[in-house]
CSV table of C-alpha atoms in Angstrom, one decimal:
chain,number,residue,atom,x,y,z
Z,189,MET,CA,-64.6,-63.5,47.9
Z,190,ARG,CA,-61.7,-61.1,48.6
Z,191,ARG,CA,-60.2,-59.2,45.4
Z,192,HIS,CA,-56.4,-58.5,45.7
Z,193,LEU,CA,-55.1,-55.3,44.5
Z,194,ARG,CA,-51.8,-55.2,42.9
Z,195,THR,CA,-49.3,-52.4,42.3
Z,196,PRO,CA,-49.1,-51.4,38.7
Z,197,GLY,CA,-46.0,-52.4,37.0
Z,198,PRO,CA,-43.6,-50.1,35.1
Z,199,ALA,CA,-45.5,-50.1,31.8
Z,200,LEU,CA,-48.8,-49.6,33.3
Z,201,ALA,CA,-47.5,-46.8,35.4
Z,202,GLY,CA,-46.0,-45.1,32.5
Z,203,ALA,CA,-49.2,-45.3,30.6
Z,204,LEU,CA,-51.0,-43.7,33.5
Z,205,LEU,CA,-48.6,-40.8,33.6
Z,206,CYS,CA,-49.0,-40.2,29.8
Z,207,ALA,CA,-52.7,-40.2,30.1
Z,208,LEU,CA,-52.4,-37.7,33.0
Z,209,ALA,CA,-49.8,-35.6,31.1
Z,210,SER,CA,-52.1,-35.3,28.0
Z,211,GLY,CA,-55.1,-34.2,29.9
Z,212,PRO,CA,-56.9,-30.8,29.4
Z,213,ALA,CA,-54.3,-28.9,31.6
Z,214,ALA,CA,-51.4,-30.1,29.3
Z,215,ARG,CA,-53.1,-29.5,26.1
Z,216,SER,CA,-54.1,-25.9,27.4
Z,217,GLN,CA,-50.3,-25.3,28.1
Z,218,THR,CA,-49.4,-26.5,24.7
Z,219,THR,CA,-51.9,-24.3,23.1
Z,220,ASP,CA,-50.7,-21.3,25.0
Z,221,LEU,CA,-47.1,-22.0,24.1
Z,222,VAL,CA,-47.8,-22.3,20.4
Z,223,LYS,CA,-49.8,-19.0,20.6
Z,224,ARG,CA,-46.9,-17.1,22.3
Z,225,GLY,CA,-44.7,-18.7,19.7
Z,226,GLU,CA,-46.8,-17.3,17.0
Z,227,TYR,CA,-46.7,-13.8,18.4
Z,228,LEU,CA,-42.8,-14.1,18.8
Z,229,ALA,CA,-42.2,-15.5,15.3
Z,230,ARG,CA,-44.1,-12.6,13.9
Z,231,ALA,CA,-42.0,-10.2,16.1
Z,232,ALA,CA,-39.0,-11.9,14.8
Z,233,ASP,CA,-40.4,-11.4,11.1
Z,234,CYS,CA,-39.5,-14.9,10.1
Z,235,GLN,CA,-42.2,-15.3,7.4
Z,236,ALA,CA,-40.9,-12.5,5.3
Z,237,CYS,CA,-37.6,-14.1,4.6
Z,238,HIS,CA,-38.7,-17.8,4.7
Z,239,SER,CA,-41.5,-17.5,2.1
Z,240,ALA,CA,-41.1,-17.1,-1.6
Z,241,ALA,CA,-43.6,-15.6,-4.0
Z,242,GLY,CA,-45.9,-18.3,-5.0
Z,243,GLY,CA,-44.8,-20.6,-2.4
Z,244,GLY,CA,-46.0,-21.8,1.0
Z,245,ALA,CA,-45.6,-19.9,4.2
Z,246,TYR,CA,-42.2,-20.7,5.8
Z,247,ALA,CA,-41.4,-23.1,3.1
Z,248,GLY,CA,-38.3,-21.1,2.0
Z,249,GLY,CA,-36.8,-20.5,-1.4
Z,250,ARG,CA,-36.8,-16.7,-1.3
Z,251,ALA,CA,-33.8,-15.5,-3.2
Z,252,PHE,CA,-31.4,-12.9,-1.6
Z,253,THR,CA,-29.1,-11.2,-4.1
Z,254,LEU,CA,-25.8,-10.2,-2.3
Z,255,PRO,CA,-22.5,-8.8,-3.3
Z,256,MET,CA,-21.0,-12.2,-2.8
Z,257,GLY,CA,-23.5,-14.2,-4.5
Z,258,VAL,CA,-27.1,-15.5,-4.2
Z,259,LEU,CA,-28.7,-17.1,-1.2
Z,260,TYR,CA,-32.0,-18.9,-0.8
Z,261,SER,CA,-33.9,-19.2,2.5
Z,262,PRO,CA,-34.5,-22.6,3.8
Z,263,ASN,CA,-37.7,-24.4,4.5
Z,264,ILE,CA,-38.6,-23.9,8.3
Z,265,THR,CA,-41.8,-26.0,8.2
Z,266,PRO,CA,-41.7,-29.3,10.4
Z,267,ASP,CA,-41.1,-31.5,7.2
Z,268,ALA,CA,-38.5,-34.1,8.3
Z,269,GLN,CA,-36.8,-34.4,5.0
Z,270,THR,CA,-36.6,-30.7,3.6
Z,271,GLY,CA,-37.5,-28.6,6.7
Z,272,ILE,CA,-36.7,-28.6,10.4
Z,273,GLY,CA,-38.8,-31.7,11.5
Z,274,ARG,CA,-35.9,-33.4,13.0
Z,275,TYR,CA,-34.5,-30.6,15.0
Z,276,THR,CA,-34.0,-31.0,18.7
Z,277,ASP,CA,-34.7,-28.2,21.1
Z,278,ASP,CA,-31.0,-27.8,21.7
Z,279,GLU,CA,-30.3,-28.0,17.9
Z,280,PHE,CA,-32.9,-25.3,17.2
Z,281,VAL,CA,-31.7,-22.9,20.0
Z,282,ARG,CA,-28.2,-23.3,18.6
Z,283,VAL,CA,-29.2,-22.1,15.2
Z,284,LEU,CA,-30.7,-18.8,16.6
Z,285,HIS,CA,-27.8,-18.3,19.0
Z,286,THR,CA,-24.9,-19.2,17.0
Z,287,GLY,CA,-25.8,-19.8,13.4
Z,288,VAL,CA,-24.8,-23.4,13.3
Z,289,ALA,CA,-27.5,-25.7,11.9
Z,290,ARG,CA,-28.2,-29.4,12.6
Z,291,GLY,CA,-25.1,-31.5,11.4
Z,292,GLY,CA,-22.7,-28.5,12.2
Z,293,LYS,CA,-23.4,-26.6,9.1
Z,294,HIS,CA,-22.5,-22.9,9.5
Z,295,LEU,CA,-25.3,-20.5,8.2
Z,296,TYR,CA,-24.7,-17.3,6.3
Z,297,PRO,CA,-25.5,-14.0,8.4
Z,298,ALA,CA,-28.4,-13.3,6.0
Z,299,MET,CA,-30.0,-15.3,8.8
Z,300,PRO,CA,-29.7,-12.6,11.6
Z,301,TYR,CA,-28.5,-14.9,14.3
Z,302,ASN,CA,-26.0,-12.3,15.6
Z,303,SER,CA,-29.1,-10.4,16.7
Z,304,TYR,CA,-31.3,-13.5,17.5
Z,305,THR,CA,-28.4,-14.5,19.8
Z,306,LEU,CA,-29.9,-12.1,22.3
Z,307,MET,CA,-33.3,-14.1,22.3
Z,308,THR,CA,-34.1,-16.1,25.6
Z,309,ARG,CA,-34.1,-19.8,25.3
Z,310,ASP,CA,-37.7,-19.9,26.4
Z,311,ASP,CA,-38.6,-17.6,23.6
Z,312,ALA,CA,-36.6,-19.5,21.0
Z,313,LEU,CA,-38.5,-22.8,22.0
Z,314,ALA,CA,-41.9,-21.1,21.8
Z,315,ILE,CA,-41.0,-20.2,18.3
Z,316,LYS,CA,-40.0,-23.7,17.7
Z,317,ALA,CA,-43.3,-25.0,19.0
Z,318,TYR,CA,-45.3,-22.7,16.8
Z,319,LEU,CA,-43.3,-23.8,13.7
Z,320,PHE,CA,-43.8,-27.3,14.4
Z,321,SER,CA,-47.6,-26.7,14.8
Z,322,LEU,CA,-47.6,-25.7,11.1
Z,323,PRO,CA,-48.4,-28.0,8.2
Z,324,ALA,CA,-45.3,-29.7,6.9
Z,325,VAL,CA,-44.4,-28.6,3.5
Z,326,HIS,CA,-42.0,-30.7,1.3
Z,327,ALA,CA,-39.9,-28.2,-0.4
Z,328,THR,CA,-36.2,-28.0,-1.1
Z,329,ALA,CA,-34.8,-24.5,-1.8
Z,330,PRO,CA,-32.5,-23.9,-4.8
Z,331,ALA,CA,-28.8,-24.5,-4.1
Z,332,ASN,CA,-27.1,-21.2,-3.1
Z,333,ARG,CA,-24.7,-19.6,-5.7
Z,334,MET,CA,-22.0,-18.0,-3.7
Z,335,ASP,CA,-18.7,-16.7,-5.1
Z,336,PHE,CA,-15.3,-18.0,-3.9
Z,337,PRO,CA,-14.2,-17.9,-1.1
Z,338,TYR,CA,-17.7,-17.2,0.6
Z,339,ASN,CA,-18.9,-20.8,-0.8
Z,340,ILE,CA,-16.9,-22.2,1.9
Z,341,ARG,CA,-19.0,-22.2,5.0
Z,342,ALA,CA,-15.9,-22.6,7.3
Z,343,VAL,CA,-15.2,-18.9,6.6
Z,344,MET,CA,-18.0,-18.1,8.8
Z,345,ILE,CA,-16.2,-19.5,11.9
Z,346,GLY,CA,-13.9,-16.6,11.7
Z,347,TRP,CA,-16.9,-14.2,10.9
Z,348,ASN,CA,-18.5,-15.3,14.2
Z,349,LEU,CA,-15.5,-14.7,16.3
Z,350,LEU,CA,-15.5,-11.2,15.1
Z,351,ASN,CA,-19.4,-10.3,14.8
Z,352,ASN,CA,-21.5,-12.6,16.7
Z,353,PRO,CA,-21.6,-11.5,20.6
Z,354,ASP,CA,-23.3,-15.0,21.5
Z,355,HIS,CA,-24.8,-13.8,24.7
Z,356,ARG,CA,-28.5,-13.2,25.8
Z,357,PHE,CA,-30.2,-10.0,26.5
Z,358,THR,CA,-29.7,-8.6,30.0
Z,359,PRO,CA,-32.2,-5.8,31.1
Z,360,ASP,CA,-30.8,-2.5,32.1
Z,361,ALA,CA,-31.8,-2.2,35.7
Z,362,GLY,CA,-31.5,1.6,35.5
Z,363,LYS,CA,-34.1,1.9,32.7
Z,364,PRO,CA,-37.9,1.5,32.9
Z,365,ALA,CA,-39.7,-1.6,31.8
Z,366,ASP,CA,-41.1,-0.3,28.7
Z,367,TRP,CA,-37.5,0.8,27.6
Z,368,ASN,CA,-36.2,-2.7,28.4
Z,369,ARG,CA,-39.1,-4.3,26.5
Z,370,GLY,CA,-38.4,-2.0,23.6
Z,371,ALA,CA,-34.8,-2.9,23.5
Z,372,TYR,CA,-35.5,-6.6,23.4
Z,373,LEU,CA,-37.9,-6.2,20.6
Z,374,VAL,CA,-35.6,-3.9,18.4
Z,375,GLU,CA,-32.4,-5.6,19.1
Z,376,ALA,CA,-33.2,-9.2,19.5
Z,377,LEU,CA,-36.5,-10.2,18.0
Z,378,GLY,CA,-37.1,-7.5,15.4
Z,379,HIS,CA,-33.3,-7.2,14.6
Z,380,CYS,CA,-33.7,-3.8,13.3
Z,381,ALA,CA,-29.9,-3.1,13.3
Z,382,GLN,CA,-29.4,-5.6,10.4
Z,383,CYS,CA,-30.9,-3.2,8.0
Z,384,HIS,CA,-30.5,0.2,9.7
Z,385,THR,CA,-26.9,0.0,10.8
Z,386,PRO,CA,-24.1,0.5,8.5
Z,387,ARG,CA,-21.7,-2.6,7.9
Z,388,THR,CA,-17.9,-2.9,8.6
Z,389,ALA,CA,-15.3,-4.2,6.1
Z,390,THR,CA,-16.1,-7.8,7.2
Z,391,GLN,CA,-19.9,-7.2,6.7
Z,392,GLY,CA,-20.6,-7.1,10.5
Z,393,LEU,CA,-22.5,-4.5,12.2
Z,394,ASP,CA,-20.8,-1.0,12.7
Z,395,THR,CA,-21.9,-0.6,16.3
Z,396,ALA,CA,-20.1,2.8,16.5
Z,397,ARG,CA,-22.8,4.0,14.0
Z,398,ALA,CA,-25.6,2.0,15.2
Z,399,TYR,CA,-29.0,2.9,13.5
Z,400,ALA,CA,-27.5,5.6,11.3
Z,401,GLY,CA,-29.1,4.2,8.3
Z,402,ALA,CA,-27.8,2.0,5.3
Z,403,VAL,CA,-28.6,0.8,1.9
Z,404,GLN,CA,-29.7,-2.7,1.8
Z,405,GLN,CA,-30.3,-4.5,-1.5
Z,406,GLY,CA,-30.9,-1.2,-3.3
Z,407,TRP,CA,-33.2,0.4,-0.6
Z,408,ASP,CA,-32.3,3.0,1.9
Z,409,ALA,CA,-33.0,1.8,5.4
Z,410,TYR,CA,-33.4,5.2,7.1
Z,411,ASN,CA,-31.6,6.7,10.1
Z,412,LEU,CA,-33.5,5.6,13.2
Z,413,THR,CA,-31.5,7.7,15.7
Z,414,SER,CA,-32.7,10.9,17.5
Z,415,ASP,CA,-30.8,13.1,15.0
Z,416,ALA,CA,-32.9,16.3,14.3
Z,417,THR,CA,-31.8,16.5,10.5
Z,418,HIS,CA,-31.6,12.9,9.4
Z,419,GLY,CA,-33.2,11.1,12.2
Z,420,LEU,CA,-36.4,10.7,13.9
Z,421,LYS,CA,-36.5,13.7,16.2
Z,422,GLY,CA,-39.1,15.4,14.0
Z,423,TRP,CA,-41.4,12.7,14.4
Z,424,SER,CA,-44.0,12.5,17.1
Z,425,ASP,CA,-44.6,9.4,19.1
Z,426,ALA,CA,-48.1,9.1,17.8
Z,427,ALA,CA,-46.8,9.3,14.1
Z,428,LEU,CA,-44.0,6.7,14.9
Z,429,GLU,CA,-46.5,4.3,16.5
Z,430,GLN,CA,-49.0,4.9,13.6
Z,431,TYR,CA,-46.2,4.2,11.0
Z,432,LEU,CA,-44.9,1.1,12.7
Z,433,SER,CA,-48.4,-0.4,13.3
Z,434,THR,CA,-50.0,0.3,9.9
Z,435,GLY,CA,-47.2,1.3,7.6
Z,436,HIS,CA,-48.2,4.8,7.1
Z,437,ALA,CA,-48.0,8.0,9.2
Z,438,ASP,CA,-50.0,11.2,8.5
Z,439,GLY,CA,-47.7,13.7,7.0
Z,440,HIS,CA,-44.6,11.2,6.7
Z,441,GLY,CA,-45.9,9.0,3.8
Z,442,PRO,CA,-46.0,5.1,3.5
Z,443,ALA,CA,-43.5,2.4,4.0
Z,444,SER,CA,-42.3,0.6,1.0
Z,445,GLY,CA,-39.8,-2.1,-0.1
Z,446,PRO,CA,-38.4,-4.2,3.0
Z,447,MET,CA,-39.9,-1.8,5.4
Z,448,ALA,CA,-43.3,-2.5,4.1
Z,449,GLU,CA,-42.8,-6.3,4.5
Z,450,ALA,CA,-41.7,-5.6,8.0
Z,451,VAL,CA,-44.9,-3.9,8.7
Z,452,GLN,CA,-47.1,-6.4,6.7
Z,453,TYR,CA,-45.5,-9.6,8.1
Z,454,SER,CA,-44.5,-8.4,11.7
Z,455,LEU,CA,-45.0,-5.0,13.1
Z,456,ARG,CA,-48.8,-4.7,12.4
Z,457,TYR,CA,-49.4,-7.8,14.6
Z,458,LEU,CA,-47.6,-6.4,17.7
Z,459,SER,CA,-49.6,-5.1,20.6
Z,460,ALA,CA,-50.0,-1.2,21.1
Z,461,ALA,CA,-47.9,-1.7,24.2
Z,462,ASP,CA,-44.9,-3.5,22.3
Z,463,ILE,CA,-45.2,-0.7,19.5
Z,464,HIS,CA,-45.0,2.0,22.3
Z,465,ALA,CA,-42.1,0.2,23.8
Z,466,ILE,CA,-40.2,0.2,20.5
Z,467,VAL,CA,-40.6,4.0,20.3
Z,468,VAL,CA,-39.5,4.5,23.8
Z,469,TYR,CA,-36.3,2.6,23.0
Z,470,LEU,CA,-35.8,4.2,19.7
Z,471,ARG,CA,-36.0,7.7,21.4
Z,472,GLY,CA,-33.0,6.8,23.3
Z,473,ILE,CA,-30.5,5.9,20.6
Z,474,PRO,CA,-27.8,8.4,20.3
Z,475,ALA,CA,-28.0,10.7,17.3
Z,476,GLN,CA,-26.0,9.9,14.2
Z,477,PRO,CA,-25.7,12.6,11.5
Z,478,ASP,CA,-26.2,10.3,8.3
Z,479,GLY,CA,-28.7,9.6,5.6
Z,480,PRO,CA,-31.2,11.8,3.6
Z,481,GLU,CA,-32.7,14.7,5.3
Z,482,ALA,CA,-36.6,14.8,6.1
Z,483,PRO,CA,-38.6,16.9,3.5
Z,484,GLN,CA,-39.1,20.5,4.2
Z,485,ALA,CA,-42.3,21.5,5.8
Z,486,THR,CA,-42.9,24.1,3.2
Z,487,PRO,CA,-41.5,23.2,-0.1
Z,488,ALA,CA,-39.1,25.6,-1.5
Z,489,SER,CA,-40.0,27.2,-4.9
Z,490,ARG,CA,-38.4,25.2,-7.6
Z,491,PRO,CA,-38.7,25.6,-11.4
Z,492,ALA,CA,-41.0,22.8,-12.8
Z,493,VAL,CA,-39.3,20.3,-15.1
Z,494,PRO,CA,-41.7,20.1,-18.1
Z,495,LEU,CA,-41.0,16.4,-18.9
Z,496,GLY,CA,-41.3,15.5,-15.2
Z,497,ARG,CA,-44.5,17.5,-14.9
Z,498,GLN,CA,-45.9,15.8,-17.9
Z,499,VAL,CA,-45.0,12.2,-16.8
Z,500,PHE,CA,-46.5,13.1,-13.3
Z,501,ALA,CA,-49.8,14.2,-14.8
Z,502,GLU,CA,-49.9,11.1,-17.1
Z,503,ALA,CA,-48.9,8.5,-14.7
Z,504,CYS,CA,-49.1,9.7,-11.1
Z,505,ALA,CA,-51.7,12.3,-10.5
Z,506,GLY,CA,-54.6,9.9,-11.0
Z,507,CYS,CA,-53.7,8.2,-7.6
Z,508,HIS,CA,-51.6,10.7,-6.0
Z,509,LEU,CA,-53.6,13.9,-7.1
Z,510,PRO,CA,-51.8,16.9,-8.7
Z,511,GLY,CA,-51.2,18.5,-5.2
Z,512,GLY,CA,-49.8,15.1,-3.6
Z,513,ASP,CA,-52.7,14.7,-1.2
Z,514,GLY,CA,-53.4,11.1,-2.3
Z,515,ARG,CA,-56.8,9.9,-3.7
Z,516,GLN,CA,-59.1,8.0,-1.3
Z,517,SER,CA,-56.1,6.6,0.8
Z,518,GLN,CA,-53.6,8.3,2.9
Z,519,TRP,CA,-50.9,5.7,1.6
Z,520,ALA,CA,-51.0,7.6,-1.7
Z,521,ALA,CA,-50.1,11.0,-0.2
Z,522,LEU,CA,-46.8,12.3,-1.3
Z,523,ARG,CA,-46.5,15.4,0.9
Z,524,GLY,CA,-44.0,14.7,3.7
Z,525,ASP,CA,-43.1,11.4,2.4
Z,526,HIS,CA,-39.7,10.7,3.8
Z,527,SER,CA,-38.3,9.3,0.6
Z,528,LEU,CA,-38.8,12.7,-0.9
Z,529,GLY,CA,-36.0,14.3,1.3
Z,530,ASP,CA,-33.5,12.3,-0.5
Z,531,PRO,CA,-32.2,14.2,-3.5
Z,532,THR,CA,-30.9,11.0,-5.0
Z,533,ALA,CA,-34.3,9.3,-4.5
Z,534,THR,CA,-32.9,5.9,-3.6
Z,535,ASN,CA,-36.1,4.4,-2.6
Z,536,MET,CA,-38.4,6.2,-5.0
Z,537,VAL,CA,-36.3,4.8,-7.9
Z,538,GLN,CA,-36.6,1.4,-6.2
Z,539,VAL,CA,-40.5,1.8,-6.3
Z,540,LEU,CA,-40.5,2.8,-10.0
Z,541,ALA,CA,-38.4,-0.2,-10.8
Z,542,HIS,CA,-39.8,-2.9,-8.6
Z,543,GLY,CA,-43.3,-1.5,-7.6
Z,544,SER,CA,-44.4,-1.6,-3.9
Z,545,GLN,CA,-47.2,-3.2,-1.9
Z,546,ILE,CA,-48.3,-3.6,1.7
Z,547,GLN,CA,-51.3,-5.6,3.2
Z,548,THR,CA,-53.0,-3.4,5.7
Z,549,ASP,CA,-56.2,-3.7,7.8
Z,550,GLN,CA,-57.8,-1.5,4.9
Z,551,GLY,CA,-56.8,-4.0,2.2
Z,552,LEU,CA,-53.8,-4.2,-0.2
Z,553,MET,CA,-52.1,-0.9,-1.1
Z,554,PHE,CA,-50.4,-1.4,-4.3
Z,555,MET,CA,-48.3,0.4,-6.8
Z,556,HIS,CA,-46.8,-1.2,-9.8
Z,557,ALA,CA,-43.6,-0.8,-11.5
Z,558,PHE,CA,-43.3,1.8,-14.3
Z,559,THR,CA,-40.0,0.7,-15.9
Z,560,ARG,CA,-41.8,-1.1,-18.7
Z,561,ALA,CA,-44.3,1.9,-19.5
Z,562,TYR,CA,-41.7,4.8,-19.5
Z,563,THR,CA,-38.0,5.4,-20.5
Z,564,ASP,CA,-35.2,6.0,-18.0
Z,565,PRO,CA,-35.0,9.8,-18.8
Z,566,GLU,CA,-38.8,10.1,-18.3
Z,567,LEU,CA,-38.6,8.3,-14.8
Z,568,ALA,CA,-35.7,10.2,-13.8
Z,569,ALA,CA,-37.6,13.5,-14.7
Z,570,VAL,CA,-40.8,12.5,-12.9
Z,571,ALA,CA,-38.5,11.6,-9.8
Z,572,ASN,CA,-36.9,15.0,-9.9
Z,573,TYR,CA,-40.3,16.8,-10.3
Z,574,ALA,CA,-41.8,15.0,-7.3
Z,575,ILE,CA,-38.7,15.7,-5.1
Z,576,GLY,CA,-39.0,19.5,-6.0
Z,577,GLN,CA,-42.8,19.7,-5.7
Z,578,PHE,CA,-43.3,17.6,-2.5
Z,579,GLY,CA,-39.8,17.4,-0.9
Z,580,GLY,CA,-38.7,21.0,-1.3
Z,581,ARG,CA,-35.3,19.9,-2.6
Z,582,GLN,CA,-33.5,19.9,-5.8
Z,583,GLY,CA,-33.6,16.4,-7.4
Z,584,GLU,CA,-30.3,14.7,-8.4
Z,585,VAL,CA,-31.8,11.5,-10.1
Z,586,THR,CA,-30.2,10.5,-13.4
Z,587,ALA,CA,-31.3,8.3,-16.2
Z,588,GLN,CA,-28.2,6.0,-15.5
Z,589,GLN,CA,-29.4,5.4,-11.9
Z,590,VAL,CA,-32.9,4.5,-13.1
Z,591,LYS,CA,-31.4,2.1,-15.8
Z,592,ALA,CA,-29.4,0.4,-13.1
Z,593,ALA,CA,-32.4,-0.1,-11.0
Z,594,ARG,CA,-34.4,-1.3,-13.8
Z,595,GLU,CA,-31.6,-3.9,-14.7
Z,596,ALA,CA,-31.4,-5.0,-11.0
Z,597,ALA,CA,-35.2,-5.4,-10.9
Z,598,GLU,CA,-35.0,-7.6,-14.0
Z,599,LYS,CA,-32.1,-9.6,-12.5
Z,600,THR,CA,-34.0,-10.2,-9.3
Z,601,GLN,CA,-37.0,-11.3,-11.2
Z,602,LYS,CA,-35.2,-13.9,-13.1
Z,603,ILE,CA,-33.3,-15.3,-9.9
Z,604,GLY,CA,-36.6,-15.5,-8.1
Z,605,SER,CA,-38.2,-17.3,-10.9
Z,606,GLY,CA,-35.2,-19.7,-11.0
Z,607,SER,CA,-34.3,-18.9,-14.6
């Protein structure tokens, strides 16, 4: 008996193609794409901004207190109702390149899309693949509280015309491969300029003073240029690579505040080759003479402030040691700490008011806030004492400065808790 073979119809052919497309090779490609997306999402430091204390990773809700109001980061897990689960590829890429969300809503530039706009489409879609591989978290961020006229999102159309270049990164054929890789990591993914470059009157990046350093939410983001007095010229390549990959460099102190977050959530996951590429690129940034100076190698002789010395002995010497060498961990060393070269101690006062922590390969390095245990004059005195002892400069910290930082910390805590 002869058996007749028939050509499969469209439905059966489609099923066969789907079965072939979902085979081991396709699954391997998907796994590789998600893995690459995870690396890129870390390089882009997405988790730090899109995760609130006590909330789920990438579930949003973190508060950002700005001069024009309070913003809350959105949920970027694949939840269909409260996250990005309904975003198409084109919609996701448009967010990163233009700051326009699904449905045409303009985002505020707290989302650094004017840096992400340099990102390639392939890298953007790899990040999307990673985010869509995460568990969906149903979480709605609190409503933004922006002042007029900033609460009108259409204002961002004009801002984008002035401040978003809306073009992709183009390698410089005259530069080596590691410089170009570093440029892409710093300018596009890492969006380092967003913190380390001063702002114009429209709150765009002042490209004429690129990486000269700026104060961001009360923290001093340091000068990253090759300036000998204020920048990175005094750092060796090895020290820079150690700092970026661990949050600490011997003789330069630990990272704190937003920089500690950047190391914890992003930089410490980058490959040694990528960290080196970042340093290569930073070395080529033209010098800008702005920001606090580095601590003097040999501290000058300064008269000890009795109150500051007393508070340091009570509250600080246990971890930092009387000579500032640090007990058990180099993260506690004060000698050479970059923040101590700043007579106004912008970052030190922030640490005293907010505390500081960073997750490292050696565990959590933590310093709690001191504003509840000591008065404003006492904290000003200990800051000035530390600047004189370990920074070799005359401190200029005032009790009023500490009070302002204390009040700002209390306000941030209330906003973060939703009260």
